[in-house]
Coordinates of C-alpha atoms in Angstrom, one line a residue:
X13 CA 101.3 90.9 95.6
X14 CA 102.3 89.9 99.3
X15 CA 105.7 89.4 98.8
X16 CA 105.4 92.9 97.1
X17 CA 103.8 94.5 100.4
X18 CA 106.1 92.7 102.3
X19 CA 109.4 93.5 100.8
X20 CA 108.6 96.8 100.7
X21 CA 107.5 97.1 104.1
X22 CA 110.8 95.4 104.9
X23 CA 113.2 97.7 103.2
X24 CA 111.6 101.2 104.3
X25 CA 111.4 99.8 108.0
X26 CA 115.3 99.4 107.5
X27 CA 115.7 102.4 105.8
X28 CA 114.5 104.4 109.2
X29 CA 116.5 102.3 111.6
X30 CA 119.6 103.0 109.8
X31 CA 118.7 106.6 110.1
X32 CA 118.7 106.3 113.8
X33 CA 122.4 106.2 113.2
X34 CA 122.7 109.5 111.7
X35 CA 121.1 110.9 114.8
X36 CA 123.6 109.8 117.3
X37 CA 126.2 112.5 117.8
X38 CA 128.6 110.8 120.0
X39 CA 131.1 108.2 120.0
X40 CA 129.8 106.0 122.6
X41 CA 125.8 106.0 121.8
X42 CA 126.7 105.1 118.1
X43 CA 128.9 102.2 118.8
X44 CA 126.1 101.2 121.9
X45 CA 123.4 100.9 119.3
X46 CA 125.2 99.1 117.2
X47 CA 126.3 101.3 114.7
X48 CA 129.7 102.2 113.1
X49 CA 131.1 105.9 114.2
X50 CA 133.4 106.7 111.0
X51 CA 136.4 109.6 111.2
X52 CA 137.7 111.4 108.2
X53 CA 139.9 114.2 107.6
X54 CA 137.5 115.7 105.3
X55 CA 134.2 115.7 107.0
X56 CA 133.2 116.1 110.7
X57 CA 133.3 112.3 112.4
X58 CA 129.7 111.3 111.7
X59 CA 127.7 107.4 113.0
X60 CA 126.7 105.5 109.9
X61 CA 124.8 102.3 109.7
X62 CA 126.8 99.2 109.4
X63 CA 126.0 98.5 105.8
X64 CA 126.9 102.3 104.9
X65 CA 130.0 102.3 106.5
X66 CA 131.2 99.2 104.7
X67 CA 130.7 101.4 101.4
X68 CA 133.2 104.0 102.6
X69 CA 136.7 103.6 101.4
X70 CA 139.0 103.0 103.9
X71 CA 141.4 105.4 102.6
X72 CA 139.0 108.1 103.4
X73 CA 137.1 106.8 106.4
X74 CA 138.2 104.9 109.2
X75 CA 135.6 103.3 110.8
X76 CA 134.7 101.5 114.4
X77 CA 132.2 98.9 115.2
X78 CA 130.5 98.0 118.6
X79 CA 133.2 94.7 119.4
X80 CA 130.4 93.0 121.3
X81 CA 127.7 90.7 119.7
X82 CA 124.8 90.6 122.2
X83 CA 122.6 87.9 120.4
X84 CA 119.7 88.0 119.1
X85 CA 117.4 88.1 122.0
X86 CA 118.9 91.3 123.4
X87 CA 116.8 92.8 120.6
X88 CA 113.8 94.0 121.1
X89 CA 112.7 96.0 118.2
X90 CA 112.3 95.0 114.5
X91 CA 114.7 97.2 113.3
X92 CA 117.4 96.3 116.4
X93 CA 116.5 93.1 115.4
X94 CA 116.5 92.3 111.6
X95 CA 119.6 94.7 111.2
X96 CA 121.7 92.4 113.9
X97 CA 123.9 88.5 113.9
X98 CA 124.6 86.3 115.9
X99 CA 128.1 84.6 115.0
X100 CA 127.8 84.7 111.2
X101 CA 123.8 84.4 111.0
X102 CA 121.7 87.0 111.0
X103 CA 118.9 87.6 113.5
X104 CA 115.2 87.3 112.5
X105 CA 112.2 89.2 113.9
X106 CA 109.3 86.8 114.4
X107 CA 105.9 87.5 114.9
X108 CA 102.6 85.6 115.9
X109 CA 99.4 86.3 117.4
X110 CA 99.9 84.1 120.5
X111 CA 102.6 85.8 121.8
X112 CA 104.8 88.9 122.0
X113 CA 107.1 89.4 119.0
X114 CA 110.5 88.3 119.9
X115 CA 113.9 88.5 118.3
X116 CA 115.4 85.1 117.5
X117 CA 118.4 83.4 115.7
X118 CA 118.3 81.4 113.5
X119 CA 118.4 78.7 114.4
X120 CA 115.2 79.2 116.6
X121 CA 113.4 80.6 114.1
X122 CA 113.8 77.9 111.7
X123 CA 112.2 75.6 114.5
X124 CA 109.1 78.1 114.5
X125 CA 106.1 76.6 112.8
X126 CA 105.5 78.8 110.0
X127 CA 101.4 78.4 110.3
X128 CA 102.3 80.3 113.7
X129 CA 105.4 82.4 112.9
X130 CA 105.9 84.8 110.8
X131 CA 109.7 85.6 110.7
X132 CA 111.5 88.1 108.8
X133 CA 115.1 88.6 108.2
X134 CA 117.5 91.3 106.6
X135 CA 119.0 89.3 104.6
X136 CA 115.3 88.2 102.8
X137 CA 116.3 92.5 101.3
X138 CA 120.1 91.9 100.9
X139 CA 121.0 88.9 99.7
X140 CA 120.8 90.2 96.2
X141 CA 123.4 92.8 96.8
X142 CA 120.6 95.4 98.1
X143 CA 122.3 97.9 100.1
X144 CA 122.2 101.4 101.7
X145 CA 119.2 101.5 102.8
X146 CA 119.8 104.7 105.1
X147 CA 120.0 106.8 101.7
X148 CA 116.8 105.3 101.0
X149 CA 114.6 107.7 102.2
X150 CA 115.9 111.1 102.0
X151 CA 115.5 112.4 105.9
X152 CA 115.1 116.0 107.2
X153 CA 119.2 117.1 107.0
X154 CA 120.5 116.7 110.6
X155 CA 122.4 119.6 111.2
X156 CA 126.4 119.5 111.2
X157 CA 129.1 121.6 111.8
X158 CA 130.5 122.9 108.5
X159 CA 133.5 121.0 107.5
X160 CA 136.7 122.2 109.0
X161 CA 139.1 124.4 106.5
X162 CA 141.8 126.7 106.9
X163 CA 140.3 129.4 109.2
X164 CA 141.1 131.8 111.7
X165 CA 138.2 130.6 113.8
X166 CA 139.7 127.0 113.3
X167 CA 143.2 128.3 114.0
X168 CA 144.1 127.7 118.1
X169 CA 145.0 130.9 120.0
X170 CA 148.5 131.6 119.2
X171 CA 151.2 130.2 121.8
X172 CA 154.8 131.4 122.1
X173 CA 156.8 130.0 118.8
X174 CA 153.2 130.4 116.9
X175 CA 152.7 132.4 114.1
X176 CA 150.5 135.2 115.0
X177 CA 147.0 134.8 113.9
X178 CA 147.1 138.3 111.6
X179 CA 150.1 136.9 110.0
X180 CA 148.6 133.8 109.1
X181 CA 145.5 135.3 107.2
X182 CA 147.8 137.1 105.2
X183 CA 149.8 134.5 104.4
X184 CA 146.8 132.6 103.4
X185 CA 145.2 135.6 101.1
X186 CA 149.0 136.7 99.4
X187 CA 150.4 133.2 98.6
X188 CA 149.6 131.9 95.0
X189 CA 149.7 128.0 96.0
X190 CA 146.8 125.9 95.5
X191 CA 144.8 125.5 98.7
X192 CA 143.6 121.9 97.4
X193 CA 139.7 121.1 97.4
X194 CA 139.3 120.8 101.5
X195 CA 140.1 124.5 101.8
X196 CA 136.7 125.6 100.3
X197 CA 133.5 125.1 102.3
X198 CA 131.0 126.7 99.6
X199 CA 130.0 124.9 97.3
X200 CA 130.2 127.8 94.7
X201 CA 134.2 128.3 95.8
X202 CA 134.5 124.4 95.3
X203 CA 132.9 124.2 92.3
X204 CA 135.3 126.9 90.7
X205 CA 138.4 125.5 91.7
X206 CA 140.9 123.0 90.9
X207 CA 143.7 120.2 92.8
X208 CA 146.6 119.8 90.7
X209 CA 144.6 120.6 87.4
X210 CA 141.1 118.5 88.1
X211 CA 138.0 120.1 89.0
X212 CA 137.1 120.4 92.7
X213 CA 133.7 118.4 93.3
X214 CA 131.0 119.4 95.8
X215 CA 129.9 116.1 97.7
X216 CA 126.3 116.0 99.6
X217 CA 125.1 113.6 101.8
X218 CA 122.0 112.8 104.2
X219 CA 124.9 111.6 106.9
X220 CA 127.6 114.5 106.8
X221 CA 127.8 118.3 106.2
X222 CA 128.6 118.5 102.5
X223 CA 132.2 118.8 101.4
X224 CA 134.7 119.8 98.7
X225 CA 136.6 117.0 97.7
X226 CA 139.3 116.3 95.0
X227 CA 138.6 114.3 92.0
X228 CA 140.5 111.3 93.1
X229 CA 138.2 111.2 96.3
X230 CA 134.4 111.9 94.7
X231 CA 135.5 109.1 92.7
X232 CA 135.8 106.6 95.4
X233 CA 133.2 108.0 97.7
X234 CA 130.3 105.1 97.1
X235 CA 127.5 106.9 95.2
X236 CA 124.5 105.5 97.1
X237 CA 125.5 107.8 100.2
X238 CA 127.2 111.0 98.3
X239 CA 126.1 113.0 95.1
X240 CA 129.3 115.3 93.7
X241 CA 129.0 117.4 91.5
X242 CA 131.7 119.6 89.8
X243 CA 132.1 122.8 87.8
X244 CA 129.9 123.2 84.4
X245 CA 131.8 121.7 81.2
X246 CA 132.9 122.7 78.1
X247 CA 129.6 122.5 76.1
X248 CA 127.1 124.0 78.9
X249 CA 127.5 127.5 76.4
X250 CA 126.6 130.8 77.8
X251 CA 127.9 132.5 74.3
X252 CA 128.6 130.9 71.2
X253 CA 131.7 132.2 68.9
X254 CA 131.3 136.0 67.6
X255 CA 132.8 134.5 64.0
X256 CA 132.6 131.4 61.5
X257 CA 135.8 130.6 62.5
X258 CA 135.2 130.6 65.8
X259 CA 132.2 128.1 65.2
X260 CA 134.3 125.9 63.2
X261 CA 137.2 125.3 66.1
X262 CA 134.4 124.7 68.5
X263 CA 132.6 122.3 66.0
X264 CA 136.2 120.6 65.6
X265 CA 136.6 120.2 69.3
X266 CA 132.8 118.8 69.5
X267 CA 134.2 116.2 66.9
X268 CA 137.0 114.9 68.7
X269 CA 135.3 115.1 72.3
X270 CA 132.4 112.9 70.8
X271 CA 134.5 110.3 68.4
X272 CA 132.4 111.8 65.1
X273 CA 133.9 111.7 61.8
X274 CA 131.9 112.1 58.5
X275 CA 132.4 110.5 55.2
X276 CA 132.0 113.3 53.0
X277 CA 132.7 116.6 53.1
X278 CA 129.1 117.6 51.7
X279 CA 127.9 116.0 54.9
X280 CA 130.2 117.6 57.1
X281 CA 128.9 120.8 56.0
X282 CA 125.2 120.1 56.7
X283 CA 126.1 118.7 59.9
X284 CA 128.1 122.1 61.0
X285 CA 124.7 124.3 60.4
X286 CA 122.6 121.7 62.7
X287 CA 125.5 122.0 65.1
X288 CA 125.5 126.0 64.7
X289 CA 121.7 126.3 65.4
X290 CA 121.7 123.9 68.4
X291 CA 124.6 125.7 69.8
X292 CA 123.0 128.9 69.6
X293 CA 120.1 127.4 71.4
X294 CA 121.9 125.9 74.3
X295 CA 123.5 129.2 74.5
X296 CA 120.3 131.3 74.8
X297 CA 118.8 128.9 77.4
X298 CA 121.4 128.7 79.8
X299 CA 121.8 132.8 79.7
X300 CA 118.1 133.1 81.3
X301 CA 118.6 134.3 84.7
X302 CA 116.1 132.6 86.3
X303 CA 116.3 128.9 84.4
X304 CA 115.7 126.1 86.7
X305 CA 117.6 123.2 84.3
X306 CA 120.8 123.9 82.2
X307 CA 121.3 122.7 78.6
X308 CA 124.6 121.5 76.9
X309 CA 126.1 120.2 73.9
X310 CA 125.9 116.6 73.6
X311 CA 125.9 113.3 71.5
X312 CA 122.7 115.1 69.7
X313 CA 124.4 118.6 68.7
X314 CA 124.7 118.0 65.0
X315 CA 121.5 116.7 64.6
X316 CA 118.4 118.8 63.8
X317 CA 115.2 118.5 65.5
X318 CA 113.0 116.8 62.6
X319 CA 115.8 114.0 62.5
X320 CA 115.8 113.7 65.9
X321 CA 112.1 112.7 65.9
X322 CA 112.4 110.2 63.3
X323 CA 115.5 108.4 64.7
X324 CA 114.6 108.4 68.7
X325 CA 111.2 109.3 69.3
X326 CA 109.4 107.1 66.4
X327 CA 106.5 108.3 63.8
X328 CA 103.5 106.2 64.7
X329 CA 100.9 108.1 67.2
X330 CA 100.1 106.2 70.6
X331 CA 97.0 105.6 71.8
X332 CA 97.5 105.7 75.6
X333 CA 94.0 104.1 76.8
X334 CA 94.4 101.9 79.7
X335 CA 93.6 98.5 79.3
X336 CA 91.8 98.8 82.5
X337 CA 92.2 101.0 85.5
X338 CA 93.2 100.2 89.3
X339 CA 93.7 102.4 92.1
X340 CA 97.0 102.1 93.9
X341 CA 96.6 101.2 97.1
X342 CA 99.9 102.9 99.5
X343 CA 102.2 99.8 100.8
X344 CA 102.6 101.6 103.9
X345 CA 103.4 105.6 104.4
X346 CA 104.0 107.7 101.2
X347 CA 107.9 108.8 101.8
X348 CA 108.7 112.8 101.2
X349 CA 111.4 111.3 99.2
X350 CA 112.5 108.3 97.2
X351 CA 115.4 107.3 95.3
X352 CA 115.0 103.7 94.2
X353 CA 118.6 103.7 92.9
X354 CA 120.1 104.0 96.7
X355 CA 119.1 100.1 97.0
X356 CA 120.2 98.9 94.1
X357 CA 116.5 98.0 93.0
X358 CA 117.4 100.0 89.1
X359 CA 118.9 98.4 86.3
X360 CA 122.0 100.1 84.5
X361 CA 120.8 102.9 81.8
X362 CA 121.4 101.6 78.6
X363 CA 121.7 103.2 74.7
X364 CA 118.3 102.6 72.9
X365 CA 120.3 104.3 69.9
X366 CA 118.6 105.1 66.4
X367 CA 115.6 103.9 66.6
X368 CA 112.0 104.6 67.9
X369 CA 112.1 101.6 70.9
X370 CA 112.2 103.5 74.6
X371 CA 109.0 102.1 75.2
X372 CA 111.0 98.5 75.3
X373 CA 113.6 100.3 77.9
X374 CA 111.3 101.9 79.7
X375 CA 109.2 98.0 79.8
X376 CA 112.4 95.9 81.0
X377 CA 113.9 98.3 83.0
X378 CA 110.2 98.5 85.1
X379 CA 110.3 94.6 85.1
X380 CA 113.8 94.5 86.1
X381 CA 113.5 96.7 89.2
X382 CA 110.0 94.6 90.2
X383 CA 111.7 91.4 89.4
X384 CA 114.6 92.6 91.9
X385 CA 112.2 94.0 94.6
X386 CA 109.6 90.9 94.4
X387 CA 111.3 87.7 94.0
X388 CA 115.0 88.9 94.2
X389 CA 116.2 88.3 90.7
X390 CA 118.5 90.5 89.1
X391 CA 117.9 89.7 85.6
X392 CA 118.4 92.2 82.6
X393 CA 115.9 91.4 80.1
X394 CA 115.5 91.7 75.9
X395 CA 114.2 94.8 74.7
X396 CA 114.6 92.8 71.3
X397 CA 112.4 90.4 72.1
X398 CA 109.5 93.6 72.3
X399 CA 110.5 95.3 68.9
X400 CA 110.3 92.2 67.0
X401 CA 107.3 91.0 68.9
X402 CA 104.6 93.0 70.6
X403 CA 102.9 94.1 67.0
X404 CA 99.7 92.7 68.1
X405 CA 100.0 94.7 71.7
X406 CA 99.7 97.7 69.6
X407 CA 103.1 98.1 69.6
X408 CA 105.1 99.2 66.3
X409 CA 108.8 98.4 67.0
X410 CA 111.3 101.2 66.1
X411 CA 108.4 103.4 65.2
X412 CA 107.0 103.5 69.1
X413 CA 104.8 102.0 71.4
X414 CA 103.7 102.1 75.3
X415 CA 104.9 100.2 78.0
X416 CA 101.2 99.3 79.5
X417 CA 100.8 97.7 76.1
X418 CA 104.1 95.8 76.3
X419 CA 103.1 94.4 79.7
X420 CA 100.0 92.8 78.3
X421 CA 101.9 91.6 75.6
X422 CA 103.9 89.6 78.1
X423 CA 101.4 88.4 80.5
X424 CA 99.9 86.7 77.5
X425 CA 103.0 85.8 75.7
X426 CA 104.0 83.9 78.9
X427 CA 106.8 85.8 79.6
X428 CA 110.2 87.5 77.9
X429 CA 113.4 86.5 77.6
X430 CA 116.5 87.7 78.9
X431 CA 118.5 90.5 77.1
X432 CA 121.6 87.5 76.8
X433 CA 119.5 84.9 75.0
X434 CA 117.6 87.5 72.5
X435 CA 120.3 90.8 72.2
X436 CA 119.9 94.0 71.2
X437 CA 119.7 95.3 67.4
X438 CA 118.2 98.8 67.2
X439 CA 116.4 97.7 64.2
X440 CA 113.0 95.8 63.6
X441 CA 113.5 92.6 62.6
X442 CA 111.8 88.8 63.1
X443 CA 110.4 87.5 66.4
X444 CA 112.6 84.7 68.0
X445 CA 111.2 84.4 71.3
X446 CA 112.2 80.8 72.8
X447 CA 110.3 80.4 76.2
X448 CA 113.3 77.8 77.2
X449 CA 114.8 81.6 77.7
X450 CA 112.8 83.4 79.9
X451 CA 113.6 86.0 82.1
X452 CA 110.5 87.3 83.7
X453 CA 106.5 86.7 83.8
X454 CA 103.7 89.2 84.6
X455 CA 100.9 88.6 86.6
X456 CA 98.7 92.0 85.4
X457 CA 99.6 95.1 84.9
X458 CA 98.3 98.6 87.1
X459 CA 97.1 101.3 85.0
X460 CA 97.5 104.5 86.8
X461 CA 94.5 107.1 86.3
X462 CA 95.6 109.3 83.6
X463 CA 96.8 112.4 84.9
X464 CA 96.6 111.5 88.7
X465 CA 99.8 112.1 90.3
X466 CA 98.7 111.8 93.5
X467 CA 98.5 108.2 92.6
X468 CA 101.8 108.0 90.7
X469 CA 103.5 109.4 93.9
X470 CA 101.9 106.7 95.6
X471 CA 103.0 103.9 93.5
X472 CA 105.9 105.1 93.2
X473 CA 106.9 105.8 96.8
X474 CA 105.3 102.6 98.1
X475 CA 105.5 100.0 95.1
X476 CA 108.9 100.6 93.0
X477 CA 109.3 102.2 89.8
X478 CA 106.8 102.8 87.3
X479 CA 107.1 103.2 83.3
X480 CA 105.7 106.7 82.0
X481 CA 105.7 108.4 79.1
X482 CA 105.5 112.3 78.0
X483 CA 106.3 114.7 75.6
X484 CA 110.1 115.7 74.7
X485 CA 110.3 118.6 72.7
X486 CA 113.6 120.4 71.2
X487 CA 115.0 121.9 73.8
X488 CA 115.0 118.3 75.9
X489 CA 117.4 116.5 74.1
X490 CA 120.3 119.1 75.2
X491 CA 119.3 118.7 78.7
X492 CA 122.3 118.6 81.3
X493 CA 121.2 119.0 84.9
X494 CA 118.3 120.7 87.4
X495 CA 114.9 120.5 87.3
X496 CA 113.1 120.6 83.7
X497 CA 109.8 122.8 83.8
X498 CA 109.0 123.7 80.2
X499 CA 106.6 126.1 78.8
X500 CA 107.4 124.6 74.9
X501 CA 106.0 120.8 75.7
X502 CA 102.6 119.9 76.0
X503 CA 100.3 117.1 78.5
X504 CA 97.5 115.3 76.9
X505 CA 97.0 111.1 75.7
X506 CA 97.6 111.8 71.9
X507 CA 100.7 114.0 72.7
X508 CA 103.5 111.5 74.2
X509 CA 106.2 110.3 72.3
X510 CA 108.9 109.2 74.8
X511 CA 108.4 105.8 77.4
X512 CA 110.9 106.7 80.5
X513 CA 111.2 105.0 84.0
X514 CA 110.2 107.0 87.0
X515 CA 112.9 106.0 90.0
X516 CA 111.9 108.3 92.3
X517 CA 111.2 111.6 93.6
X518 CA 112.8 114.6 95.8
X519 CA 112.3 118.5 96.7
X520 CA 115.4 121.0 96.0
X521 CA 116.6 123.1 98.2
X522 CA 114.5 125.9 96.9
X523 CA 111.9 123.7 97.9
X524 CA 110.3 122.8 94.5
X525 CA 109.2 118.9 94.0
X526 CA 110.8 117.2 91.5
X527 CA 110.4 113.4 89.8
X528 CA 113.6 111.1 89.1
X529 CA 113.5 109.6 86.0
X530 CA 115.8 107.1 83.9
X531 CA 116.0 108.2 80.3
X532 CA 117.6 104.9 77.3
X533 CA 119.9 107.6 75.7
X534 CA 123.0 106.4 77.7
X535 CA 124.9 107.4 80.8
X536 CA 126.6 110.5 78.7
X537 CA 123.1 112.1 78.3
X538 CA 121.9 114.4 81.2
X539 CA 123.0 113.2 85.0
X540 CA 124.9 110.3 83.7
X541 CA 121.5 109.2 81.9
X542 CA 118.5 110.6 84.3
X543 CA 116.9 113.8 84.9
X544 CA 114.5 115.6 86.9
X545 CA 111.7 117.2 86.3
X546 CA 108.7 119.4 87.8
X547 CA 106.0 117.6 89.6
X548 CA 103.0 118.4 90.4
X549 CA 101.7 120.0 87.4
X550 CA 101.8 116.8 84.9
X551 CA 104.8 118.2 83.2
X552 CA 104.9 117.5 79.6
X553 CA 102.2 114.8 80.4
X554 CA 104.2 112.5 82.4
X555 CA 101.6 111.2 84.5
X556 CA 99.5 110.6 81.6
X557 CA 100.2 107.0 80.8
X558 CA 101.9 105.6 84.2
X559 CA 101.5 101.7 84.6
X560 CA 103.2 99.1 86.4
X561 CA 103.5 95.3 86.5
X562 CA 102.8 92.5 88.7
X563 CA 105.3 90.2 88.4

C-alpha cells in the first residue's frame, strides 16, 4: 500500500506544479520557470508544461523552451525539482530527517544511503508512458481572452489604402463563402457549421480559451489536454418519420451505417419493429426541454429491451454483500476533479459483446489501472480467465457476477493471466488458467460502505479507479452524451445488473457533479465508450457495490 500512497502523492504533486504553468501570462516568466510558452494561430499564445507541450502538434503549436539547464541544485522545491534534468538525467528530490531537503542529480542521489534518503524522481510516474499530468486535476479556468476571429473590434483602425471598417462588416455579412471553423467563437455557431463539408468541432481546455477548430485539427489536438466535440449526428432523433416509408429509408441507412445484414426476410421484419419502437423513444427523450443527457441510435437499435437483458446484462441476481468492509483512508487532499484517463493510468474500452460478463471488464480494467499506478505495469489482463473460472467466487460467467467477488477469486487463485495467453470468447466455456501466465496478483480487496459516496469520492480521487455496479434500465443503452439522472432506474443491493469502472469525476458548467465512468460496450457506444452520470444521490445504485484491489 506504500508505493500506492506514494505514487499517488507523486503524480497529484506534479499535476499542481504543471499548473503553475497555466498561470504565467507572459513570455518571459513562463520560459524563466521552466516552462514552454506555445503560439498558435488559433488560440491566444498560452505557457504549458513541458510534458504538455510535447503533446501539441507542431503543425498547430509552435513552442519555446527555457535554453538554459540550471542543474539540479538550483531547485529548491519538489515540484521545481522532480519536474527538471540535468544533461539527459532527471533531477530527484531527496528527503531525510537530518537535514534540509535538497534537490540532487542523479548521480548524487544514487550515492545517498537509502536508510537516510528518501529520493523521488519524475520519471518513478513516467517511465511507463504516464503523461499530462497538468490535465490531471481539473483547476479553477484561468481566464483568457476569447480567441481572436474576424471582428470589427479585432480589425486595426483603418489607414489610408484600408478598406473602411463599415465596408468590411458588410462584406463579411453579404458574402456566401465559408468563413472556415476559426471564424466562430461560440460554441453553438461552431457546432453548426462546417470547413469544406466536415463538421466544425468545439475544443476545451484547462490551458486555453476554448476554440472552433476544423476536423483535420481536433483530430490532431492530443486528447489528454483538449475535449472537441462536434454537431449532434444522424441518429440523436428529435422526430422520427411521419410514414412507413419514411421508417423504412431510415431503418436502411441504420443498416448500412452499422454493417447489419439479416439472413431472412422474416427476421428483418421483426427487427424493423424493435428498431421502430426504440426510435420513437430516442426521439421523445431528446425533445424534453430540460433533459440533462441525449439519447441516439446505436449498435442496440434493433434490439428490444427483454433481449437486451438476456444478451448484455445476464439473468442470475447478485448478491452484493461485502466480503468485509474498510474505510478508505484519503491519500492526500480529495481533488474537486479527477480524470484518471489524462495520465494514461485507464486501459482501452473494450467490446464485452453478447454475453452477461461486464463484471470481468469492469475486474481487469480496475486491476489494469492499479497495476499501472502501483508497480508500473501496463498489462491487459483475461477477462476469459473470470467467466470460465470464478464459479466458486459466486460468480456465473455470461449470466453475471460482481467484481468484489472476482477480486477474492484472484487473491486466492494466486493471480490471473494476461488477456494474450487466455483470449477472449464471449461465451462460457472450461477454465484454462496456467499460472506460468500471469498478469497480476491481489493483495485484498477494499469494500466500499454500500451507499457511501463520500467514500467512493474519496477512493476514487485519492486511490485510482474503482469497479461499481448499478442498475441500467431501457432508456440507458441509447445513451449518447451529458449527464445521466434517471427517474426510470432504481438503487438498492438486489437491484444491479451492470459492473462499470468509475475513472473519475467532474462538475458541468451548470455546476452539477457528475461521475466518469468506463462502460465494455465499445468505443462506438456513448462518449467513445464512457458516460457520466449524477452524483451525489447514488444514481441507479452506483455506489452500492464500489470495491477496489490491492495489488
Amino acid at each position: 500500500m506504500k508505493i500506492v500512497v506514494g505514487t499517488t502523492a507523486l503524480m497529484m504533486s506534479m499535476a499542481r506544479a504543471a499548473l503553475d504553468c497555466h498561470s504565467l501570462m507572459q513570455e518571459d516568466t513562463c520560459l524563466a520557470a521552466s516552462c514552454a510558452w506555445c503560439k498558435s494561430a488559433a488560440v491566444k499564445s498560452s505557457c504549458y508544461d513541458a510534458a504538455e507541450a510535447a503533446l501539441l502538434p507542431p503543425a498547430i503549436f509552435q513552442c519555446a523552451t527555457p535554453p538554459a539547464n540550471h542543474g539540479c541544485h538550483f531547485y529548491n522545491t519538489k515540484e521545481s525539482c522532480i519536474a527538471s534534468k540535468e544533461g539527459d538525467e532527471p533531477c530527484y528530490w531527496c528527503r531525510s530527517a537530518a537535514v534540509k531537503s535538497t534537490c540532487y542529480n542523479e548521480t548524487e542521489a544514487k550515492r545517498l544511503p537509502p536508510a537516510v534518503f528518501q529520493c523521488d524522481k519524475k520519471s518513478i510516474v513516467y517511465a511507463h508512458g504516464l503523461t499530462d499530468l497538468a490535465a490531471f486535476i481539473e483547476p479553477t479556468p484561468v481566464v483568457h481572452a476569447e480567441a481572436h476571429s474576424t471582428s470589427v473590434a479585432d480589425s486595426p483602425e483603418p489607414v489610408q489604402g484600408d478598406r473602411p471598417v463599415d465596408s468590411l462588416v458588410q462584406a463579411l455579412a453579404s458574402e456566401p463563402a465559408n468563413h472556415g471553423c476559426h471564424f466562430y467563437n461560440t460554441e453553438d455557431a461552431c457546432l453548426k457549421s462546417k470547413e469544406g463539408g466536415a463538421p466544425c468541432y468545439w475544443c476545451k481546455s484547462a490551458a486555453v480559451a476554448s476554440t472552433c477548430y476544423n476536423e483535420t485539427e481536433a483530430k490532431q489536438l492530443p486528447p489528454a489536454i483538449f475535449q472537441c466535440d462536434k454537431g449532434p449526428s444522424l441518429w440523436q432523433l428529435t422526430a422520427v418519420p411521419a410514414t412507413e416509408l419514411g421508417f423504412r429509408t431510415l431503418f436502411q441507412q441504420w443498416k448500412v451505417a452499422f454493417d447489419v445484414i439479416y439472413d431472412s426476410v422474416a427476421t428483418e421484419t421483426t427487427r424493423f419493429q424493435a428498431f421502430v419502437a426504440n426510435a420513437q423513444l430516442v426521439a421523445a427523450h431528446n425533445r424534453q426541454v430540460w433533459r440533462s443527457y441525449s439519447l441516439a441510435l446505436n449498435v442496440f437499435a434493433d434490439t428490444t429491451w427483454a433481449e437486451f437483458q438476456a444478451d448484455y446484462l445476464g439473468a442470475t441476481p447478485q448478491n452484493c454483500s461485502a466480503t468485509h468492509r474498510s474505510t478508505v483512508t484519503a491519500v492526500g487532499d480529495v481533488p474537486d476533479a479527477i480524470d484518471w484517463r489524462r495520465v494514461d493510468a485507464v486501459s482501452p474500452v473494450k467490446n464485452q459483446g453478447k454475453c452477461g460478463s461486464c463484471w470481468t471488464f469492469s475486474t481487469t480494467g480496475c486491476l489494469e489501472s492499479h497495476n499501472l499506478l502501483t508497480h508500473g505495469k501496463r498489462v491487459l489482463l483475461s477477462e476469459q480467465n473470470l467467466v470460465d473460472c470464478a464459479q466458486a467466487f459466486d460468480n456465473h460467467g455470461c449470466n453475471g457476477g460482481l467484481p468484489s467477488h472476482a477480486f477474492e477469486y484472484i487473491k486466492y487463485n494466486g493471480g490471473l493471466d494476461t488477456g494474450a495467453a487466455y483470449p477472449y470468447h464471449a461465451k462460457d466455456e472450461t477454465c484454462k488458467y496456467d499460472p506460468a501466465n500471469i498478469g497480476v496478483t491481489v493483495v485484498d480487496v477494499v469494500n466500499i460502505t454500500s451507499r457511501d459516496e463520500t467514500q467512493l469520492r474519496t477512493a476514487v480521487g485519492t486511490v485510482g479507479p474503482v469497479s461499481i455496479a448499478f442498475q441500467v434500465s431501457n432508456d440507458f443503452r441509447f445513451y449518447k452524451d451529458g449527464v445521466y439522472d434517471s427517474t426510470e432506474c432504481k438503487s438498492g443491493e438486489a437491484d444491479v445488473n451492470h459492473a462499470v469502472l468509475a475513472v473519475g469525476y467532474n462538475t458541468t458548467v451548470d455546476g452539477a457533479k457528475y461521475w466518469i465512468v468506463k462502460n465494455s460496450w465499445s468505443d462506438k457506444w456513448g462518449i467513445e465508450g464512457y458516460f457520466h452520470i449524477a452524483q451525489g444521490k447514488n444514481m441507479c445504485g452506483l455506489a452500492d457495490c464500489a470495491s477496489y484491489p490491492i495489488v
